[in-house]
C-alpha atoms as an extended CHARMM CRD file, in Angstrom:
* protein
*
       295  EXT
         1         1  MET       CA             17.2850000000       -4.6570000000       12.3430000000  PROA      1               0.0000000000
         2         2  PHE       CA             14.1670000000       -4.9570000000       10.1100000000  PROA      2               0.0000000000
         3         3  VAL       CA             14.2520000000       -4.4760000000        6.1230000000  PROA      3               0.0000000000
         4         4  ILE       CA             12.1000000000       -1.5290000000        5.0410000000  PROA      4               0.0000000000
         5         5  ARG       CA              9.6610000000       -2.9490000000        2.3020000000  PROA      5               0.0000000000
         6         6  SER       CA              7.5660000000       -1.4460000000       -0.1250000000  PROA      6               0.0000000000
         7         7  MET       CA              3.9210000000       -1.8950000000       -0.7200000000  PROA      7               0.0000000000
         8         8  THR       CA              4.1250000000       -2.8690000000       -4.4430000000  PROA      8               0.0000000000
         9         9  GLY       CA              5.2940000000       -5.9800000000       -5.5350000000  PROA      9               0.0000000000
        10        10  PHE       CA              4.7280000000       -9.5670000000       -7.4190000000  PROA      10              0.0000000000
        11        11  GLY       CA              5.3140000000      -13.2570000000       -6.7180000000  PROA      11              0.0000000000
        12        12  ARG       CA              4.6890000000      -16.1310000000       -8.0600000000  PROA      12              0.0000000000
        13        13  GLY       CA              4.8830000000      -20.0190000000       -7.2230000000  PROA      13              0.0000000000
        14        14  GLU       CA              4.0210000000      -23.4700000000       -8.9010000000  PROA      14              0.0000000000
        15        15  VAL       CA              4.0330000000      -26.9530000000       -8.2320000000  PROA      15              0.0000000000
        16        16  LYS       CA              3.4410000000      -29.6000000000      -10.9750000000  PROA      16              0.0000000000
        17        17  THR       CA              3.0420000000      -33.0730000000      -10.6850000000  PROA      17              0.0000000000
        18        18  ASP       CA              2.1360000000      -35.7140000000      -13.5600000000  PROA      18              0.0000000000
        19        19  SER       CA             -1.6760000000      -35.1210000000      -12.6130000000  PROA      19              0.0000000000
        20        20  ILE       CA             -1.7770000000      -32.0470000000      -10.7910000000  PROA      20              0.0000000000
        21        21  GLN       CA             -0.8560000000      -28.3860000000      -11.4230000000  PROA      21              0.0000000000
        22        22  CYS       CA             -1.0420000000      -25.5280000000       -8.8940000000  PROA      22              0.0000000000
        23        23  ILE       CA             -0.0390000000      -21.6910000000       -9.2350000000  PROA      23              0.0000000000
        24        24  VAL       CA             -0.3970000000      -19.3060000000       -7.1970000000  PROA      24              0.0000000000
        25        25  GLU       CA              0.0070000000      -15.3340000000       -8.1730000000  PROA      25              0.0000000000
        26        26  ILE       CA              0.2010000000      -12.7540000000       -5.7930000000  PROA      26              0.0000000000
        27        27  LYS       CA              0.0370000000       -8.9080000000       -6.8240000000  PROA      27              0.0000000000
        28        28  THR       CA             -0.0140000000       -6.2770000000       -3.9800000000  PROA      28              0.0000000000
        29        29  VAL       CA              0.0190000000       -2.3490000000       -4.5490000000  PROA      29              0.0000000000
        30        30  ASN       CA             -0.8170000000        0.6820000000       -2.0000000000  PROA      30              0.0000000000
        31        31  HSD       CA             -3.3150000000        0.2730000000        0.2560000000  PROA      31              0.0000000000
        32        32  ARG       CA             -3.8030000000        2.1250000000        3.9220000000  PROA      32              0.0000000000
        33        33  TYR       CA             -4.5170000000       -0.9010000000        5.6090000000  PROA      33              0.0000000000
        34        34  SER       CA             -4.2580000000       -4.8780000000        4.8170000000  PROA      34              0.0000000000
        35        35  ASP       CA             -6.7810000000       -6.2970000000        2.4280000000  PROA      35              0.0000000000
        36        36  PHE       CA             -6.8010000000       -9.2030000000        0.6510000000  PROA      36              0.0000000000
        37        37  ILE       CA             -8.6240000000      -10.2030000000       -2.4460000000  PROA      37              0.0000000000
        38        38  ILE       CA             -8.3520000000      -13.7210000000       -3.3600000000  PROA      38              0.0000000000
        39        39  LYS       CA             -9.8220000000      -15.6320000000       -6.3530000000  PROA      39              0.0000000000
        40        40  MET       CA             -9.7290000000      -19.3210000000       -6.5680000000  PROA      40              0.0000000000
        41        41  PRO       CA            -11.4420000000      -22.5810000000       -7.6360000000  PROA      41              0.0000000000
        42        42  ARG       CA            -15.0800000000      -23.1020000000       -6.4370000000  PROA      42              0.0000000000
        43        43  GLU       CA            -13.8170000000      -26.6670000000       -4.9770000000  PROA      43              0.0000000000
        44        44  LEU       CA            -10.8610000000      -24.8600000000       -2.7500000000  PROA      44              0.0000000000
        45        45  LEU       CA            -13.2650000000      -22.1320000000       -0.9060000000  PROA      45              0.0000000000
        46        46  PRO       CA            -12.9720000000      -24.0180000000        2.3100000000  PROA      46              0.0000000000
        47        47  LEU       CA             -9.2940000000      -23.2490000000        2.3460000000  PROA      47              0.0000000000
        48        48  GLU       CA             -9.4070000000      -19.6090000000        1.4560000000  PROA      48              0.0000000000
        49        49  ASP       CA             -8.8420000000      -18.6000000000        5.6800000000  PROA      49              0.0000000000
        50        50  ARG       CA             -6.0380000000      -20.7100000000        5.7010000000  PROA      50              0.0000000000
        51        51  VAL       CA             -4.8310000000      -19.0060000000        2.6000000000  PROA      51              0.0000000000
        52        52  ARG       CA             -5.5760000000      -15.5180000000        4.3850000000  PROA      52              0.0000000000
        53        53  THR       CA             -3.8690000000      -16.8000000000        7.5450000000  PROA      53              0.0000000000
        54        54  GLU       CA             -0.8200000000      -17.9610000000        5.8960000000  PROA      54              0.0000000000
        55        55  LEU       CA             -0.5150000000      -14.4410000000        3.8920000000  PROA      55              0.0000000000
        56        56  GLN       CA             -0.6750000000      -12.3390000000        6.6770000000  PROA      56              0.0000000000
        57        57  GLN       CA              2.5210000000      -13.3600000000        8.3210000000  PROA      57              0.0000000000
        58        58  PHE       CA              3.9880000000      -12.2370000000        4.9180000000  PROA      58              0.0000000000
        59        59  ILE       CA              2.1230000000       -9.1220000000        4.4000000000  PROA      59              0.0000000000
        60        60  GLN       CA              1.0160000000       -6.4650000000        7.0220000000  PROA      60              0.0000000000
        61        61  ARG       CA             -0.2220000000       -3.6500000000        4.8850000000  PROA      61              0.0000000000
        62        62  GLY       CA             -1.3120000000       -3.2030000000        1.2610000000  PROA      62              0.0000000000
        63        63  LYS       CA             -4.0880000000       -4.4550000000       -1.0480000000  PROA      63              0.0000000000
        64        64  ALA       CA             -3.0340000000       -8.0330000000       -2.2050000000  PROA      64              0.0000000000
        65        65  ASP       CA             -4.7940000000       -9.7790000000       -5.2710000000  PROA      65              0.0000000000
        66        66  VAL       CA             -4.2640000000      -13.5220000000       -4.9880000000  PROA      66              0.0000000000
        67        67  TYR       CA             -4.9350000000      -15.7610000000       -8.1190000000  PROA      67              0.0000000000
        68        68  ILE       CA             -5.3100000000      -19.5400000000       -7.2660000000  PROA      68              0.0000000000
        69        69  THR       CA             -5.4590000000      -21.8880000000      -10.0220000000  PROA      69              0.0000000000
        70        70  TYR       CA             -5.6830000000      -25.7900000000       -9.3230000000  PROA      70              0.0000000000
        71        71  THR       CA             -6.1850000000      -28.6230000000      -11.9700000000  PROA      71              0.0000000000
        72        72  ASP       CA             -6.2020000000      -32.1050000000      -11.3860000000  PROA      72              0.0000000000
        73        73  ILE       CA             -6.3350000000      -34.2780000000      -14.4890000000  PROA      73              0.0000000000
        74        74  SER       CA             -6.0700000000      -37.4510000000      -12.7540000000  PROA      74              0.0000000000
        75        75  GLN       CA             -8.9440000000      -39.9230000000      -13.1710000000  PROA      75              0.0000000000
        76        76  ASN       CA            -10.6890000000      -39.5160000000      -10.1390000000  PROA      76              0.0000000000
        77        77  SER       CA            -11.0570000000      -36.1350000000      -10.4040000000  PROA      77              0.0000000000
        78        78  PHE       CA            -13.3730000000      -36.6350000000      -13.3450000000  PROA      78              0.0000000000
        79        79  GLY       CA            -15.9190000000      -38.1710000000      -10.7920000000  PROA      79              0.0000000000
        80        80  THR       CA            -18.2610000000      -40.5350000000      -12.8130000000  PROA      80              0.0000000000
        81        81  VAL       CA            -20.8460000000      -39.7000000000      -15.4820000000  PROA      81              0.0000000000
        82        82  THR       CA            -24.4360000000      -41.5510000000      -15.8900000000  PROA      82              0.0000000000
        83        83  VAL       CA            -27.0580000000      -41.2900000000      -18.4970000000  PROA      83              0.0000000000
        84        84  ASP       CA            -30.3740000000      -39.8420000000      -17.1290000000  PROA      84              0.0000000000
        85        85  GLU       CA            -32.7870000000      -42.5660000000      -18.4790000000  PROA      85              0.0000000000
        86        86  GLY       CA            -35.6210000000      -40.8520000000      -17.9370000000  PROA      86              0.0000000000
        87        87  VAL       CA            -34.8250000000      -37.5980000000      -19.6610000000  PROA      87              0.0000000000
        88        88  VAL       CA            -33.5460000000      -39.5490000000      -22.8230000000  PROA      88              0.0000000000
        89        89  GLY       CA            -36.4920000000      -41.9270000000      -22.3920000000  PROA      89              0.0000000000
        90        90  ALA       CA            -38.9160000000      -38.8130000000      -22.6300000000  PROA      90              0.0000000000
        91        91  TYR       CA            -37.2110000000      -37.2910000000      -25.6860000000  PROA      91              0.0000000000
        92        92  PHE       CA            -37.2280000000      -40.6640000000      -27.2620000000  PROA      92              0.0000000000
        93        93  ARG       CA            -40.9520000000      -41.3900000000      -26.8640000000  PROA      93              0.0000000000
        94        94  ALA       CA            -41.8800000000      -37.4850000000      -27.9570000000  PROA      94              0.0000000000
        95        95  MET       CA            -39.6110000000      -37.7800000000      -31.2510000000  PROA      95              0.0000000000
        96        96  ARG       CA            -41.3500000000      -41.6170000000      -31.8970000000  PROA      96              0.0000000000
        97        97  GLU       CA            -44.7680000000      -40.0830000000      -31.3940000000  PROA      97              0.0000000000
        98        98  ALA       CA            -43.7870000000      -37.0230000000      -33.6640000000  PROA      98              0.0000000000
        99        99  SER       CA            -42.3580000000      -39.2000000000      -36.4530000000  PROA      99              0.0000000000
       100       100  GLU       CA            -45.5650000000      -41.6270000000      -36.6560000000  PROA      100             0.0000000000
       101       101  ARG       CA            -47.5480000000      -38.7280000000      -37.0870000000  PROA      101             0.0000000000
       102       102  LEU       CA            -45.8020000000      -37.1110000000      -39.5250000000  PROA      102             0.0000000000
       103       103  GLY       CA            -45.2880000000      -40.8380000000      -41.4060000000  PROA      103             0.0000000000
       104       104  TYR       CA            -41.4800000000      -41.0570000000      -41.0200000000  PROA      104             0.0000000000
       105       105  ARG       CA            -39.6120000000      -44.1830000000      -39.4200000000  PROA      105             0.0000000000
       106       106  PHE       CA            -38.0640000000      -43.5590000000      -35.9950000000  PROA      106             0.0000000000
       107       107  GLU       CA            -34.8300000000      -44.9200000000      -35.4740000000  PROA      107             0.0000000000
       108       108  PRO       CA            -33.0190000000      -43.6900000000      -32.5010000000  PROA      108             0.0000000000
       109       109  GLU       CA            -29.1810000000      -43.3270000000      -32.3330000000  PROA      109             0.0000000000
       110       110  MET       CA            -26.5730000000      -43.3110000000      -29.5630000000  PROA      110             0.0000000000
       111       111  SER       CA            -25.2750000000      -39.9140000000      -31.2610000000  PROA      111             0.0000000000
       112       112  MET       CA            -28.5140000000      -38.1430000000      -30.2160000000  PROA      112             0.0000000000
       113       113  LEU       CA            -28.0020000000      -38.8640000000      -26.7740000000  PROA      113             0.0000000000
       114       114  PHE       CA            -25.4160000000      -36.1430000000      -26.9710000000  PROA      114             0.0000000000
       115       115  ARG       CA            -27.7270000000      -33.4050000000      -28.7190000000  PROA      115             0.0000000000
       116       116  ILE       CA            -30.5170000000      -33.9470000000      -25.4700000000  PROA      116             0.0000000000
       117       117  PRO       CA            -30.1590000000      -31.3500000000      -22.9740000000  PROA      117             0.0000000000
       118       118  ASP       CA            -29.3990000000      -32.9820000000      -19.7210000000  PROA      118             0.0000000000
       119       119  ALA       CA            -29.0950000000      -36.3680000000      -20.6980000000  PROA      119             0.0000000000
       120       120  PHE       CA            -25.8280000000      -36.8330000000      -18.8510000000  PROA      120             0.0000000000
       121       121  ALA       CA            -25.0130000000      -36.0800000000      -15.4750000000  PROA      121             0.0000000000
       122       122  GLN       CA            -21.4510000000      -35.9800000000      -13.5300000000  PROA      122             0.0000000000
       123       123  PHE       CA            -20.8260000000      -36.7290000000      -10.0450000000  PROA      123             0.0000000000
       124       124  ARG       CA            -17.8610000000      -35.7730000000       -8.2430000000  PROA      124             0.0000000000
       125       125  GLU       CA            -16.8490000000      -36.1980000000       -5.0330000000  PROA      125             0.0000000000
       126       126  GLU       CA            -15.5720000000      -33.2560000000       -2.7660000000  PROA      126             0.0000000000
       127       127  PRO       CA            -11.7140000000      -32.9560000000       -2.6680000000  PROA      127             0.0000000000
       128       128  ASP       CA             -9.9750000000      -34.1910000000        0.5710000000  PROA      128             0.0000000000
       129       129  GLN       CA             -9.0380000000      -30.5590000000        1.4450000000  PROA      129             0.0000000000
       130       130  GLU       CA             -5.8660000000      -31.4240000000        3.4960000000  PROA      130             0.0000000000
       131       131  ALA       CA             -4.7040000000      -33.3970000000        0.4660000000  PROA      131             0.0000000000
       132       132  VAL       CA             -5.1160000000      -30.3880000000       -1.6410000000  PROA      132             0.0000000000
       133       133  TRP       CA             -3.6000000000      -27.9590000000        0.9100000000  PROA      133             0.0000000000
       134       134  LYS       CA             -0.5380000000      -29.9750000000        0.6270000000  PROA      134             0.0000000000
       135       135  PHE       CA             -0.0420000000      -29.3730000000       -2.8890000000  PROA      135             0.0000000000
       136       136  LEU       CA             -1.5120000000      -25.5410000000       -2.3480000000  PROA      136             0.0000000000
       137       137  GLU       CA              0.8950000000      -24.4440000000        0.3880000000  PROA      137             0.0000000000
       138       138  PRO       CA              4.3560000000      -24.5380000000       -1.0700000000  PROA      138             0.0000000000
       139       139  PRO       CA              3.5610000000      -22.5220000000       -4.3810000000  PROA      139             0.0000000000
       140       140  LEU       CA              1.6800000000      -20.1950000000       -1.6460000000  PROA      140             0.0000000000
       141       141  ARG       CA              4.4490000000      -19.8560000000        0.6160000000  PROA      141             0.0000000000
       142       142  THR       CA              7.0380000000      -19.2600000000       -2.6280000000  PROA      142             0.0000000000
       143       143  ALA       CA              4.9910000000      -16.8460000000       -4.0420000000  PROA      143             0.0000000000
       144       144  ALA       CA              4.3380000000      -15.1150000000       -0.7480000000  PROA      144             0.0000000000
       145       145  GLU       CA              8.3590000000      -15.4400000000       -0.3280000000  PROA      145             0.0000000000
       146       146  ARG       CA              9.2800000000      -13.6270000000       -3.7500000000  PROA      146             0.0000000000
       147       147  LEU       CA              6.9980000000      -10.8470000000       -3.4630000000  PROA      147             0.0000000000
       148       148  VAL       CA              8.2760000000      -10.3220000000        0.0660000000  PROA      148             0.0000000000
       149       149  GLN       CA             11.9540000000      -10.1530000000       -1.6540000000  PROA      149             0.0000000000
       150       150  MET       CA             10.5640000000       -7.6080000000       -4.2070000000  PROA      150             0.0000000000
       151       151  ARG       CA              8.8940000000       -5.4220000000       -1.7730000000  PROA      151             0.0000000000
       152       152  GLU       CA             12.2770000000       -5.4630000000        0.2870000000  PROA      152             0.0000000000
       153       153  LYS       CA             14.3640000000       -4.4280000000       -3.0500000000  PROA      153             0.0000000000
       154       154  GLU       CA             11.7900000000       -1.5780000000       -3.7510000000  PROA      154             0.0000000000
       155       155  GLY       CA             11.9090000000       -0.7170000000       -0.1830000000  PROA      155             0.0000000000
       156       156  GLU       CA             16.0330000000       -0.2990000000       -0.1770000000  PROA      156             0.0000000000
       157       157  LYS       CA             15.3510000000        2.2440000000       -3.0380000000  PROA      157             0.0000000000
       158       158  LEU       CA             12.5450000000        3.9870000000       -1.3190000000  PROA      158             0.0000000000
       159       159  ALA       CA             14.4990000000        4.3410000000        1.7250000000  PROA      159             0.0000000000
       160       160  GLU       CA             17.3910000000        5.8470000000       -0.3360000000  PROA      160             0.0000000000
       161       161  ASP       CA             15.0920000000        8.2310000000       -1.9090000000  PROA      161             0.0000000000
       162       162  LEU       CA             13.6800000000        9.5270000000        1.5420000000  PROA      162             0.0000000000
       163       163  LYS       CA             17.0810000000        9.8200000000        2.7500000000  PROA      163             0.0000000000
       164       164  LYS       CA             18.0930000000       12.2440000000        0.0600000000  PROA      164             0.0000000000
       165       165  ILE       CA             14.8230000000       14.0600000000        0.4260000000  PROA      165             0.0000000000
       166       166  LEU       CA             15.2600000000       14.4090000000        4.0300000000  PROA      166             0.0000000000
       167       167  ALA       CA             18.8100000000       15.8470000000        3.4590000000  PROA      167             0.0000000000
       168       168  ASN       CA             17.4830000000       18.5350000000        1.2870000000  PROA      168             0.0000000000
       169       169  ALA       CA             14.7020000000       19.4790000000        3.8870000000  PROA      169             0.0000000000
       170       170  GLN       CA             17.5530000000       19.4560000000        6.6310000000  PROA      170             0.0000000000
       171       171  ALA       CA             19.7890000000       22.0810000000        4.7370000000  PROA      171             0.0000000000
       172       172  LEU       CA             16.7680000000       24.0660000000        4.4770000000  PROA      172             0.0000000000
       173       173  PHE       CA             15.9410000000       24.1240000000        8.0120000000  PROA      173             0.0000000000
       174       174  GLN       CA             19.2070000000       24.8420000000        8.9580000000  PROA      174             0.0000000000
       175       175  ILE       CA             19.0320000000       28.0000000000        7.0520000000  PROA      175             0.0000000000
       176       176  VAL       CA             16.0320000000       28.9440000000        9.0870000000  PROA      176             0.0000000000
       177       177  LYS       CA             17.6750000000       27.7520000000       12.3850000000  PROA      177             0.0000000000
       178       178  GLU       CA             20.5560000000       30.1960000000       11.6470000000  PROA      178             0.0000000000
       179       179  ARG       CA             18.6040000000       32.9770000000       10.5410000000  PROA      179             0.0000000000
       180       180  SER       CA             16.1320000000       32.9420000000       13.0560000000  PROA      180             0.0000000000
       181       181  PRO       CA             18.1190000000       34.7050000000       15.9730000000  PROA      181             0.0000000000
       182       182  TYR       CA             19.2110000000       37.7900000000       13.8210000000  PROA      182             0.0000000000
       183       183  VAL       CA             15.3740000000       38.6800000000       13.0600000000  PROA      183             0.0000000000
       184       184  PRO       CA             14.7980000000       40.7470000000       16.2680000000  PROA      184             0.0000000000
       185       185  ILE       CA             18.0660000000       42.0700000000       15.8630000000  PROA      185             0.0000000000
       186       186  GLU       CA             17.4510000000       43.2490000000       12.5680000000  PROA      186             0.0000000000
       187       187  TYR       CA             13.9110000000       44.6610000000       13.8220000000  PROA      187             0.0000000000
       188       188  ARG       CA             15.6160000000       46.5240000000       16.4810000000  PROA      188             0.0000000000
       189       189  GLU       CA             18.0110000000       48.0500000000       13.9060000000  PROA      189             0.0000000000
       190       190  LYS       CA             15.2110000000       49.3020000000       11.6510000000  PROA      190             0.0000000000
       191       191  LEU       CA             12.9940000000       50.2640000000       14.5290000000  PROA      191             0.0000000000
       192       192  THR       CA             15.8630000000       52.3360000000       15.8660000000  PROA      192             0.0000000000
       193       193  ALA       CA             16.6800000000       53.9410000000       12.2990000000  PROA      193             0.0000000000
       194       194  ARG       CA             12.8960000000       54.5810000000       11.7180000000  PROA      194             0.0000000000
       195       195  LEU       CA             12.2620000000       56.6730000000       14.9750000000  PROA      195             0.0000000000
       196       196  ALA       CA             15.3960000000       58.5120000000       14.6150000000  PROA      196             0.0000000000
       197       197  GLU       CA             14.1040000000       59.6190000000       11.2740000000  PROA      197             0.0000000000
       198       198  LEU       CA             10.6630000000       60.1690000000       12.6450000000  PROA      198             0.0000000000
       199       199  MET       CA             12.0370000000       61.9960000000       15.4830000000  PROA      199             0.0000000000
       200       200  ASP       CA             14.6720000000       64.4780000000       13.4050000000  PROA      200             0.0000000000
       201       201  HSD       CA             17.5360000000       62.3220000000       14.8730000000  PROA      201             0.0000000000
       202       202  ALA       CA             16.7710000000       63.3990000000       18.1460000000  PROA      202             0.0000000000
       203       203  PRO       CA             17.7860000000       60.8470000000       21.1250000000  PROA      203             0.0000000000
       204       204  VAL       CA             15.9680000000       57.7600000000       20.9070000000  PROA      204             0.0000000000
       205       205  GLU       CA             14.4340000000       56.1790000000       24.4400000000  PROA      205             0.0000000000
       206       206  GLU       CA             16.7330000000       52.8410000000       24.5300000000  PROA      206             0.0000000000
       207       207  GLN       CA             14.0530000000       51.4160000000       27.3000000000  PROA      207             0.0000000000
       208       208  ARG       CA             10.9330000000       52.0590000000       24.7660000000  PROA      208             0.0000000000
       209       209  ILE       CA             12.9250000000       50.4820000000       21.7050000000  PROA      209             0.0000000000
       210       210  ALA       CA             13.8940000000       47.4140000000       24.0820000000  PROA      210             0.0000000000
       211       211  ALA       CA             10.1400000000       47.1100000000       25.0000000000  PROA      211             0.0000000000
       212       212  GLU       CA              9.1840000000       47.0430000000       21.6090000000  PROA      212             0.0000000000
       213       213  THR       CA             11.9050000000       44.5870000000       20.4860000000  PROA      213             0.0000000000
       214       214  ALA       CA             10.9990000000       42.1130000000       23.1210000000  PROA      214             0.0000000000
       215       215  ILE       CA              7.5110000000       42.0650000000       22.2750000000  PROA      215             0.0000000000
       216       216  PHE       CA              8.4580000000       41.6150000000       18.5750000000  PROA      216             0.0000000000
       217       217  ALA       CA             10.8180000000       38.5620000000       19.5560000000  PROA      217             0.0000000000
       218       218  ASP       CA              8.3310000000       37.0070000000       21.4120000000  PROA      218             0.0000000000
       219       219  LYS       CA              5.7620000000       37.0100000000       18.6520000000  PROA      219             0.0000000000
       220       220  CYS       CA              8.2040000000       35.8160000000       15.8820000000  PROA      220             0.0000000000
       221       221  SER       CA             10.0080000000       33.0530000000       17.9130000000  PROA      221             0.0000000000
       222       222  ILE       CA             10.3280000000       30.0300000000       16.3880000000  PROA      222             0.0000000000
       223       223  ASP       CA             12.6030000000       28.3400000000       19.0310000000  PROA      223             0.0000000000
       224       224  GLU       CA             10.2020000000       25.7260000000       19.9250000000  PROA      224             0.0000000000
       225       225  GLU       CA              9.1330000000       25.3470000000       16.5050000000  PROA      225             0.0000000000
       226       226  ILE       CA             12.5900000000       24.6810000000       15.9100000000  PROA      226             0.0000000000
       227       227  THR       CA             13.8270000000       22.1350000000       18.5830000000  PROA      227             0.0000000000
       228       228  ARG       CA             10.4750000000       20.2400000000       17.6610000000  PROA      228             0.0000000000
       229       229  PHE       CA             11.3610000000       20.0050000000       14.1400000000  PROA      229             0.0000000000
       230       230  GLU       CA             14.9000000000       18.8080000000       14.8300000000  PROA      230             0.0000000000
       231       231  SER       CA             13.3120000000       16.0890000000       16.8910000000  PROA      231             0.0000000000
       232       232  HSD       CA             10.8920000000       15.1340000000       14.1980000000  PROA      232             0.0000000000
       233       233  ILE       CA             14.3100000000       14.8000000000       11.7240000000  PROA      233             0.0000000000
       234       234  GLN       CA             16.0880000000       12.4790000000       14.2050000000  PROA      234             0.0000000000
       235       235  GLN       CA             12.9150000000       10.2140000000       14.8630000000  PROA      235             0.0000000000
       236       236  PHE       CA             12.4500000000       10.0100000000       10.9940000000  PROA      236             0.0000000000
       237       237  TYR       CA             16.0210000000        8.5470000000       10.5660000000  PROA      237             0.0000000000
       238       238  ASP       CA             16.0800000000        6.6070000000       13.8310000000  PROA      238             0.0000000000
       239       239  THR       CA             12.8580000000        5.2560000000       12.1400000000  PROA      239             0.0000000000
       240       240  LEU       CA             14.1640000000        4.1060000000        8.8680000000  PROA      240             0.0000000000
       241       241  GLU       CA             17.1130000000        2.5810000000       10.4930000000  PROA      241             0.0000000000
       242       242  ALA       CA             14.6520000000        0.4960000000       12.7360000000  PROA      242             0.0000000000
       243       243  GLY       CA             13.1590000000       -0.5520000000        9.6870000000  PROA      243             0.0000000000
       244       244  GLY       CA              9.9220000000       -2.7920000000        9.5390000000  PROA      244             0.0000000000
       245       245  ALA       CA              6.5110000000       -1.8600000000        9.0980000000  PROA      245             0.0000000000
       246       246  VAL       CA              7.4620000000        1.9670000000        9.1340000000  PROA      246             0.0000000000
       247       247  GLY       CA              5.1210000000        3.7150000000        6.8980000000  PROA      247             0.0000000000
       248       248  ARG       CA              2.5490000000        4.7100000000        9.4570000000  PROA      248             0.0000000000
       249       249  ARG       CA              4.5320000000        6.0220000000       11.9210000000  PROA      249             0.0000000000
       250       250  LEU       CA              6.5990000000        7.9930000000        8.9810000000  PROA      250             0.0000000000
       251       251  ASP       CA              3.2580000000        9.3420000000        7.6520000000  PROA      251             0.0000000000
       252       252  PHE       CA              2.6600000000       10.6390000000       11.3580000000  PROA      252             0.0000000000
       253       253  LEU       CA              6.1950000000       12.5680000000       11.5790000000  PROA      253             0.0000000000
       254       254  VAL       CA              5.6040000000       14.1170000000        8.4630000000  PROA      254             0.0000000000
       255       255  GLN       CA              2.5250000000       15.3490000000        9.4740000000  PROA      255             0.0000000000
       256       256  GLU       CA              4.0720000000       16.8420000000       12.5590000000  PROA      256             0.0000000000
       257       257  MET       CA              7.0530000000       17.9330000000       10.5110000000  PROA      257             0.0000000000
       258       258  ASN       CA              4.3990000000       19.8270000000        8.3340000000  PROA      258             0.0000000000
       259       259  ARG       CA              2.4810000000       21.4440000000       11.1010000000  PROA      259             0.0000000000
       260       260  GLU       CA              5.8280000000       22.9830000000       12.7010000000  PROA      260             0.0000000000
       261       261  VAL       CA              7.0650000000       24.2820000000        9.1780000000  PROA      261             0.0000000000
       262       262  ASN       CA              3.5480000000       25.7900000000        8.9760000000  PROA      262             0.0000000000
       263       263  THR       CA              4.0140000000       27.6770000000       12.2720000000  PROA      263             0.0000000000
       264       264  MET       CA              7.2220000000       28.8430000000       11.4920000000  PROA      264             0.0000000000
       265       265  GLY       CA              5.8040000000       30.6390000000        8.3380000000  PROA      265             0.0000000000
       266       266  SER       CA              3.0420000000       31.9140000000       10.1680000000  PROA      266             0.0000000000
       267       267  LYS       CA              5.1590000000       33.7570000000       13.1110000000  PROA      267             0.0000000000
       268       268  ALA       CA              8.3030000000       34.6210000000       11.4150000000  PROA      268             0.0000000000
       269       269  SER       CA              8.1670000000       37.9640000000       10.0830000000  PROA      269             0.0000000000
       270       270  ASP       CA             11.1720000000       37.5340000000        7.5440000000  PROA      270             0.0000000000
       271       271  ILE       CA             11.5870000000       37.0900000000        4.0590000000  PROA      271             0.0000000000
       272       272  THR       CA             14.5070000000       34.6840000000        3.9890000000  PROA      272             0.0000000000
       273       273  ILE       CA             12.7460000000       32.4720000000        6.4450000000  PROA      273             0.0000000000
       274       274  THR       CA              9.2200000000       32.4790000000        4.2650000000  PROA      274             0.0000000000
       275       275  ASN       CA             11.4020000000       31.4030000000        1.4890000000  PROA      275             0.0000000000
       276       276  GLN       CA             12.8720000000       28.5410000000        2.9320000000  PROA      276             0.0000000000
       277       277  VAL       CA              9.4780000000       27.5160000000        4.3060000000  PROA      277             0.0000000000
       278       278  ILE       CA              8.2990000000       27.2460000000        0.9690000000  PROA      278             0.0000000000
       279       279  ALA       CA             10.7630000000       25.2750000000       -0.0680000000  PROA      279             0.0000000000
       280       280  LEU       CA             10.9870000000       23.3590000000        3.1640000000  PROA      280             0.0000000000
       281       281  LYS       CA              7.0020000000       22.4390000000        2.5970000000  PROA      281             0.0000000000
       282       282  SER       CA              7.8950000000       21.0940000000       -0.9990000000  PROA      282             0.0000000000
       283       283  GLU       CA             10.5550000000       18.6960000000        0.5980000000  PROA      283             0.0000000000
       284       284  ILE       CA              7.8250000000       17.7110000000        3.1020000000  PROA      284             0.0000000000
       285       285  GLU       CA              5.3340000000       16.8130000000        0.4170000000  PROA      285             0.0000000000
       286       286  LYS       CA              7.6960000000       14.6050000000       -1.4300000000  PROA      286             0.0000000000
       287       287  LEU       CA              8.4370000000       12.7760000000        1.6370000000  PROA      287             0.0000000000
       288       288  ARG       CA              4.5390000000       12.1120000000        2.1770000000  PROA      288             0.0000000000
       289       289  GLU       CA              4.0830000000       10.8830000000       -1.5700000000  PROA      289             0.0000000000
       290       290  GLN       CA              7.2280000000        8.5550000000       -1.2360000000  PROA      290             0.0000000000
       291       291  ILE       CA              5.8430000000        7.4270000000        2.0600000000  PROA      291             0.0000000000
       292       292  GLN       CA              2.5510000000        6.3230000000        0.8780000000  PROA      292             0.0000000000
       293       293  ASN       CA              4.5920000000        3.6500000000       -0.6830000000  PROA      293             0.0000000000
       294       294  LEU       CA              5.7420000000        1.7030000000        2.2780000000  PROA      294             0.0000000000
       295       295  GLU       CA              4.3450000000       -0.6080000000        4.2110000000  PROA      295             0.0000000000
């Protein structure tokens, strides 16, 4: 049996050595489909597809915000720094000429280099992607596993809430089911009494009453809706027990349950059934709201 998961959760993973630190944080929220938003350093962008493929093993549905930080303070990570002599020479010449025109003595100092735009150029080699992936994959998996643990824990709570709501709906539905056979019987009794009253208590033709009752019974019969609703309830329980990514299937079942209840309310000319249908629709709406949180 698979575990039911919520779509909301958070996971964090971290790996740290003397020179490298890599942190991965994943936050997921409700979403109709699977959507990954990955924020990572520019030099790690070539690994984005691998990160996405890895996460798809853990997240089947929901919006995931993934934050990756990768810090390399090793000597090689800084690359090489050179002075652009052409730029510096041009600035110095301009300053010397200006000093001579103004009658000042120009004495260049090394500190001036740090005030000259673009005086320094830094050259960094692209990191070895396989080496980077060896550091990135462990915290990525750790974050994803912790995320799944939280989603499963939340999923268990949601499943229990759904079962409670479904039990309430089932109790209301049972009243509808038990009440349904008595509706045409009471209609016949009221019709008989009404006709007798109108005909001043003269004998009423039973065949006519039976025909009118049959027409009414056929018009207000909700037997098929009851059978289908019972089937949907059982499928709902079975789906919860099976576990896994059940959100879409449960959402479909709730739509079908709501359709059957609406039909019951429109067909059954009975105040008791109408009241139970109203309450049933409220419970079904609660189911729908909770299901939106399931993967």
